[in-house]
Coordinates of C-alpha atoms in Angstrom, one line a residue:
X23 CA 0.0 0.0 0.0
X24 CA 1.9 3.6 -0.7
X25 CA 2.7 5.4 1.8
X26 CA 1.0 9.0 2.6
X27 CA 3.5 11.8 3.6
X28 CA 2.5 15.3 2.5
X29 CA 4.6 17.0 3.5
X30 CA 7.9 15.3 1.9
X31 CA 9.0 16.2 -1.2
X32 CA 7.6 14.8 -4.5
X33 CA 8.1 14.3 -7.9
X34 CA 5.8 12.9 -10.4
X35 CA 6.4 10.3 -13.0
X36 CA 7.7 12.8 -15.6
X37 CA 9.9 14.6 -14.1
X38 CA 11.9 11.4 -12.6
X39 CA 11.7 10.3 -16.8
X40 CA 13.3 13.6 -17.5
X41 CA 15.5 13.8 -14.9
X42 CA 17.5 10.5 -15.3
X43 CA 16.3 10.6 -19.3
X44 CA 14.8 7.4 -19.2
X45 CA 11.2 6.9 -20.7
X46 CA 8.3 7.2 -18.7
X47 CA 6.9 3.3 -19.9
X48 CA 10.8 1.8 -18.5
X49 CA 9.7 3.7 -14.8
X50 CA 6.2 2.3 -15.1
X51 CA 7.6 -1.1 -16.1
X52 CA 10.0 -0.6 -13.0
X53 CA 7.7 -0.6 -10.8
X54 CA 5.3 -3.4 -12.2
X55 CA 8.4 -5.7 -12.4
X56 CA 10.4 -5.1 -9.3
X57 CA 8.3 -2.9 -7.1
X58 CA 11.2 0.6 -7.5
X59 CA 8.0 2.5 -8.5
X60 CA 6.3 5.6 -6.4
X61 CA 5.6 5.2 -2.8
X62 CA 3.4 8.2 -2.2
X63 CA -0.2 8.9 -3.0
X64 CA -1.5 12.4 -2.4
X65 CA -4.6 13.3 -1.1
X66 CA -5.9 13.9 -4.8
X67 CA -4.9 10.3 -5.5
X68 CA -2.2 10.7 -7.4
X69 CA 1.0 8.4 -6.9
X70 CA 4.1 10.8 -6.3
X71 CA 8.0 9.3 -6.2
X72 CA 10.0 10.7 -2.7
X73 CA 13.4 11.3 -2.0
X74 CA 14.4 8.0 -1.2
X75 CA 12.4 6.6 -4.7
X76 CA 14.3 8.6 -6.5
X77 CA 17.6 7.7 -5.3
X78 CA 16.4 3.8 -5.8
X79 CA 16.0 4.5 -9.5
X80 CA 19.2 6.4 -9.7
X81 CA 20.7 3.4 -8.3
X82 CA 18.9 1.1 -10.8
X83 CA 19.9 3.2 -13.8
X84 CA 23.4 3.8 -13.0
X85 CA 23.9 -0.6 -12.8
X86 CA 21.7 -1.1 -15.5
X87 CA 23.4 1.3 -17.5
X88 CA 27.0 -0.6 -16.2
X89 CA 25.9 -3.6 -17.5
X90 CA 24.1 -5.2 -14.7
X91 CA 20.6 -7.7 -15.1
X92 CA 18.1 -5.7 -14.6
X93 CA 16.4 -8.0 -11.7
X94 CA 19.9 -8.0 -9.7
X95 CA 20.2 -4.5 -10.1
X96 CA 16.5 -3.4 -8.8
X97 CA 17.3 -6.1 -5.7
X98 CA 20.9 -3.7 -5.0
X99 CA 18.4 -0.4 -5.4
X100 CA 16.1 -2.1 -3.2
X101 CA 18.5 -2.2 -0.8
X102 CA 18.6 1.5 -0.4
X103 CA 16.6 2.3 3.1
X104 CA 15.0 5.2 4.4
X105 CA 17.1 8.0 5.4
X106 CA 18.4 8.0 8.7
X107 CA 16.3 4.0 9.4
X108 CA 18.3 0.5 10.3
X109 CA 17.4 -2.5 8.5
X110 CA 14.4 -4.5 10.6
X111 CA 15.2 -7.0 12.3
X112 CA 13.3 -9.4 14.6
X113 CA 13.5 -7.1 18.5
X114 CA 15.3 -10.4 19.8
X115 CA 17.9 -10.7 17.2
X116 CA 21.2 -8.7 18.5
X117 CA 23.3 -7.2 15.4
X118 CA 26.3 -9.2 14.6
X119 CA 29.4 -8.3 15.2
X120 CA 30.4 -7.8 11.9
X121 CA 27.9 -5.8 10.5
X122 CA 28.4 -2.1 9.9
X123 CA 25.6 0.5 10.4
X124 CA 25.3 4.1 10.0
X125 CA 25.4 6.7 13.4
X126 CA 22.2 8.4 13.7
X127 CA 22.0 11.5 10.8
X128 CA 23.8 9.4 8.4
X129 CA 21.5 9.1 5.3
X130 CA 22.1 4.8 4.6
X131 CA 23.1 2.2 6.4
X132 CA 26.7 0.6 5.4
X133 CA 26.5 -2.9 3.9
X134 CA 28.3 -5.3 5.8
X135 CA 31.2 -6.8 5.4
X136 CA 29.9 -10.0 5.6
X137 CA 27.3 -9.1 2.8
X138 CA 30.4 -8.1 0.5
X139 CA 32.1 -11.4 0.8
X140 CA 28.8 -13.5 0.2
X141 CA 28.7 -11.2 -3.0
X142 CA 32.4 -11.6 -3.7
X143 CA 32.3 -15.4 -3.4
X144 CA 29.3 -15.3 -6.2
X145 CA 31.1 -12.8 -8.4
X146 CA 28.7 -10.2 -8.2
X147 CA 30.4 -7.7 -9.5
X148 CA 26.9 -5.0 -9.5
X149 CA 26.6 -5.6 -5.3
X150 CA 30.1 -5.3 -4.9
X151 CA 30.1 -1.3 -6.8
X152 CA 27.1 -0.4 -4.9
X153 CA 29.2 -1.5 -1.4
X154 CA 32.0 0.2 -1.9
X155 CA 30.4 3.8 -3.9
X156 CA 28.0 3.5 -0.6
X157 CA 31.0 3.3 2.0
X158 CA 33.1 5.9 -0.2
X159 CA 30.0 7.9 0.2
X160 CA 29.2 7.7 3.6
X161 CA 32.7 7.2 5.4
X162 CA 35.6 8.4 3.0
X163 CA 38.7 6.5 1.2
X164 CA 40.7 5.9 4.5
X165 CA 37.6 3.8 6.9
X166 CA 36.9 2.2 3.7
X167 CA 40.1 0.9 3.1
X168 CA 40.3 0.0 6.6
X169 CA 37.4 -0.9 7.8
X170 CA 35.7 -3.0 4.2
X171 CA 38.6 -3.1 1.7
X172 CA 41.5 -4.9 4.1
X173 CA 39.1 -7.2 6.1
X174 CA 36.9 -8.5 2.7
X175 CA 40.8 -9.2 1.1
X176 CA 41.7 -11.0 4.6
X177 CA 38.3 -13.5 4.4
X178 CA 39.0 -13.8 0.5
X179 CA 43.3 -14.8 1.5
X180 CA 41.6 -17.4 4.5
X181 CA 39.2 -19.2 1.8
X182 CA 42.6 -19.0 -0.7
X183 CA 44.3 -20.9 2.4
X184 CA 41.4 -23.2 3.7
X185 CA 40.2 -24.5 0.1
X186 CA 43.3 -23.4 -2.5
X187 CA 40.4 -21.3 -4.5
X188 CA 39.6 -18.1 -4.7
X189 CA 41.9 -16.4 -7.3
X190 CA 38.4 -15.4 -9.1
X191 CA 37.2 -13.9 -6.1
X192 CA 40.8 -11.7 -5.5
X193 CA 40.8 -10.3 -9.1
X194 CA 37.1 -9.0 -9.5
X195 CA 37.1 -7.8 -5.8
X196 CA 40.3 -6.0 -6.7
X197 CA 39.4 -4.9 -9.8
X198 CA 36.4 -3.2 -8.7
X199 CA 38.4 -1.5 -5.8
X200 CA 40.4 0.0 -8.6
X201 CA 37.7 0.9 -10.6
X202 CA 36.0 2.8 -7.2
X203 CA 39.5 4.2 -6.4
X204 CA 41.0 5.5 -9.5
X205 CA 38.6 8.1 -10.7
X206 CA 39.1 10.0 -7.5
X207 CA 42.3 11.0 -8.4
X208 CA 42.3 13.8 -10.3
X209 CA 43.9 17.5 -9.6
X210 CA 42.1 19.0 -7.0
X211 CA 40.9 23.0 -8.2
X212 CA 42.7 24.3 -5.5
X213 CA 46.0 22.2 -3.9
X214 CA 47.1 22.4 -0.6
X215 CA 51.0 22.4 -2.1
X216 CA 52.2 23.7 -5.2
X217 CA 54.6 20.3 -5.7
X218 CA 52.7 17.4 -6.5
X219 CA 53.2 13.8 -4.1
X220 CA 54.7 10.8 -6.7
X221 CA 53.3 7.1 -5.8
X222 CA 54.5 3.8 -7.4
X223 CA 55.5 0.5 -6.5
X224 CA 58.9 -1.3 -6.1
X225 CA 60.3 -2.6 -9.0
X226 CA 58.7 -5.9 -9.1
X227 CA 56.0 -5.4 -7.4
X228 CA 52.9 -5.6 -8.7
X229 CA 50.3 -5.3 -5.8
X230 CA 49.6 -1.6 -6.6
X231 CA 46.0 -1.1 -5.1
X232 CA 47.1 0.4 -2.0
X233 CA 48.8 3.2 -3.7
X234 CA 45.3 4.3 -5.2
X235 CA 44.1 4.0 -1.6
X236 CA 46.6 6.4 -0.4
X237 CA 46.6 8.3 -3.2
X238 CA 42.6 8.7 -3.2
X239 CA 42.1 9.5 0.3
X240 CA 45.1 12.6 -0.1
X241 CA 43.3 13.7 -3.2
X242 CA 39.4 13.7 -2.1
X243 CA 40.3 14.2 2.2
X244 CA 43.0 16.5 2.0
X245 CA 43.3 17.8 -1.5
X246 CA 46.7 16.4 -2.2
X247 CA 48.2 16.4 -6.1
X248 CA 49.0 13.0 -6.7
X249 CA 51.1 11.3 -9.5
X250 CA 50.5 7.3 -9.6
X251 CA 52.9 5.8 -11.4
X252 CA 51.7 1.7 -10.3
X253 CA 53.0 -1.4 -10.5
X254 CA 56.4 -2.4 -11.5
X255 CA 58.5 1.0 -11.7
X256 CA 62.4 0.5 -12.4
X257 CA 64.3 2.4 -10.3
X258 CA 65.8 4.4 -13.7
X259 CA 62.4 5.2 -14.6
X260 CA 61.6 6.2 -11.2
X261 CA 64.6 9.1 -10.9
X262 CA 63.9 10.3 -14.2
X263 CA 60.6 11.2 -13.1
X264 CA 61.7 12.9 -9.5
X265 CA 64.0 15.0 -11.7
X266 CA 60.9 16.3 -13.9
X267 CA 58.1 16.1 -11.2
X268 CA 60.4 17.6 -8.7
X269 CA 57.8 16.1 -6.2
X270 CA 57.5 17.4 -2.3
X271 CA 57.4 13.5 -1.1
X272 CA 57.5 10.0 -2.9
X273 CA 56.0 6.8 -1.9
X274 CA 57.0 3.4 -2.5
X275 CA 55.3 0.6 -1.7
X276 CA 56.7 -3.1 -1.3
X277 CA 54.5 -6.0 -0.4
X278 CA 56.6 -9.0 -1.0
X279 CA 59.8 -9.1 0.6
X280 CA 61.5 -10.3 -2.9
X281 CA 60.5 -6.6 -4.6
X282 CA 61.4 -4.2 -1.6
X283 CA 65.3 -4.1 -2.2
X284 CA 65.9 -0.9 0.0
X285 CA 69.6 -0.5 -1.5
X286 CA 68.4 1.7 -4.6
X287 CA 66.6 4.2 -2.3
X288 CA 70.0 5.5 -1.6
X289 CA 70.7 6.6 -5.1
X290 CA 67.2 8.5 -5.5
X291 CA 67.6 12.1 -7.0
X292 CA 68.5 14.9 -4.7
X293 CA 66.2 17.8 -5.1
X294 CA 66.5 21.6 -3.6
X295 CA 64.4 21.5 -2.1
X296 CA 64.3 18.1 -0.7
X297 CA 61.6 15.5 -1.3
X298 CA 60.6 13.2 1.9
X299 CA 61.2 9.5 0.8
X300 CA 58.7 6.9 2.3
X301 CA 58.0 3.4 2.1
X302 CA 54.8 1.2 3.3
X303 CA 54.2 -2.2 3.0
X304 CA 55.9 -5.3 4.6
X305 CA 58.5 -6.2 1.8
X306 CA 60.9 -4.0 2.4
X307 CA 64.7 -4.8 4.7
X308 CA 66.5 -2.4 6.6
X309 CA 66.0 1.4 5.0
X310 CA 69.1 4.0 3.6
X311 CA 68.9 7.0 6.5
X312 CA 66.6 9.2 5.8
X313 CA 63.8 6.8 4.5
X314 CA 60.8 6.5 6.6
X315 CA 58.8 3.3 6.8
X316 CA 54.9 4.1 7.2
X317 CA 53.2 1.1 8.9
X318 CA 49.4 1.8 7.6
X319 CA 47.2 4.4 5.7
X320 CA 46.6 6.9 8.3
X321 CA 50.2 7.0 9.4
X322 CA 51.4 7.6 5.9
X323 CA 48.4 10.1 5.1
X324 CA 49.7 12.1 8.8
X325 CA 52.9 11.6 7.5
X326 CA 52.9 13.1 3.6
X327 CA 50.3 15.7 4.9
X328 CA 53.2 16.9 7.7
X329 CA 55.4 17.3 5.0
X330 CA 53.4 19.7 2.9
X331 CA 52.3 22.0 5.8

């Protein structure tokens, strides 16, 4: 039965068409089919779409429109609950202890991280975008990373070690971490330094996903310039561009200890002024003075962002 509320905002069959550009028979179909239809009726009878309608069929057309089923994709729009509401659940039932939810004010509940490695393990690649674009959304690059990102790889590396499967799982999960990562680096209008930070990986490594982590959550949190260069940069290539990026830090990352040879960090480019050298991730042996090992993503964001004060 629609709902009556008034007083909320409203918008009527044609403008949701125009706004999204969608024809007004795919809404009406919409609804018939999956229910993402209008859940207000005015006094006058009419059926109105709210707020939170709207944003369910924003949701549908942005998967649909990424390739996604259209059934799987109204059941992730469906998903969407009412601003500032917790999904129902029976009054006995305690919330587990992995399942993340909003704070009161926050406009959705987070999707858990359970729910992202049920959808991982059946390479649902539509359920896994909405998780991470709503987390981006609603907590920012670093909890994301921390808090979804690190523990969904950790269940996906225990299923690797308790079955010897799960490569599948690894590459689309990473892949669409990169895919919700990369586009937030961009130039940001106004930077907070006039030099530019320069991110890549060790020579041989090619685990470069938490350089677009760091990278992201300097750009979007802090506005940061940031150069990625990714996986597998020689050490030559790497110095060539210090000298023409004359950068204000660099950040290399290692995870394996057979790519994080320190010995070439001592033969990096000196620039006037000086770029800060850092390193993150476990691969790396003893450090040239003067190279600072960052032990997780807040430490190097603190870190990079004391350097360009």
């Amino acid at each position: 039965m629609p709902e009556r509320e008034p007083t909320a905002p409203s918008y009527g069959i044609g403008a949701v068409a125009r706004r999204f550009g969608l024809p007004a028979p795919t809404l009406r179909t919409w609804d018939q089919r999956y229910g993402l239809g209008p859940s207000l009726r005015t006094a006058g009878g009419h059926r109105r779409y709210t707020e939170l309608d709207v944003r369910r069929i924003e949701e549908m057309h942005r998967l649909v429109r990424a390739g996604a089923p259209a059934a799987e994709a109204a059941e992730v729009a469906l998903r969407i609950l009412r601003p500032g509401s917790a999904p129902r659940r029976p009054a006995a039932e305690a919330p587990r202890a992995d399942e993340s939810r909003s704070p009161a004010g926050w406009e959705e509940p987070l999707y858990s991280v359970t729910q992202v490695v049920r959808a991982a393990l059946s390479l649902d690649s539509w359920f896994v975008t909405a998780a991470l674009d709503n987390w981006l959304r609603e907590r920012g690059v670093a909890h994301t990373w921390d808090h979804l990102v690190i523990p969904v790889f950790a269940a996906i590396s225990r299923r690797q070690d308790d079955t010897g499967a799960g490569i599948d799982l690894e590459h689309l999960f990473s892949e669409r971490v990169l895919a919700a990562l990369a586009p937030l680096v961009e130039r940001p209008a106004a930077p907070v330094h006039p030099r530019p930070v320069l991110l890549a990986c060790a020579e041989e490594e090619q685990h470069s996903l938490p350089l677009f982590a760091l990278a992201a959550a300097l750009t979007v949190e802090h506005r940061v310039e940031c150069r990625v260069m990714g996986a597998r940069m020689p050490y030559d290539a790497l110095a060539d561009a210090i000298r023409r990026l004359a950068p204000a830090a660099v950040f290399l990352w290692s995870h394996q200890a057979g790519t994080g040879d320190p010995a070439p960090l001592a033969g990096l480019p000196r620039l006037r002024p000086a770029a800060a050298v850092f390193v993150g991730g476990p691969g790396w042996g003893d450090l040239p003075a003067g190279v600072v090992h960052l032990r997780s993503l807040d430490d190097a964001i603190t870190s990079i962002c004391a350097v360009l004060r």
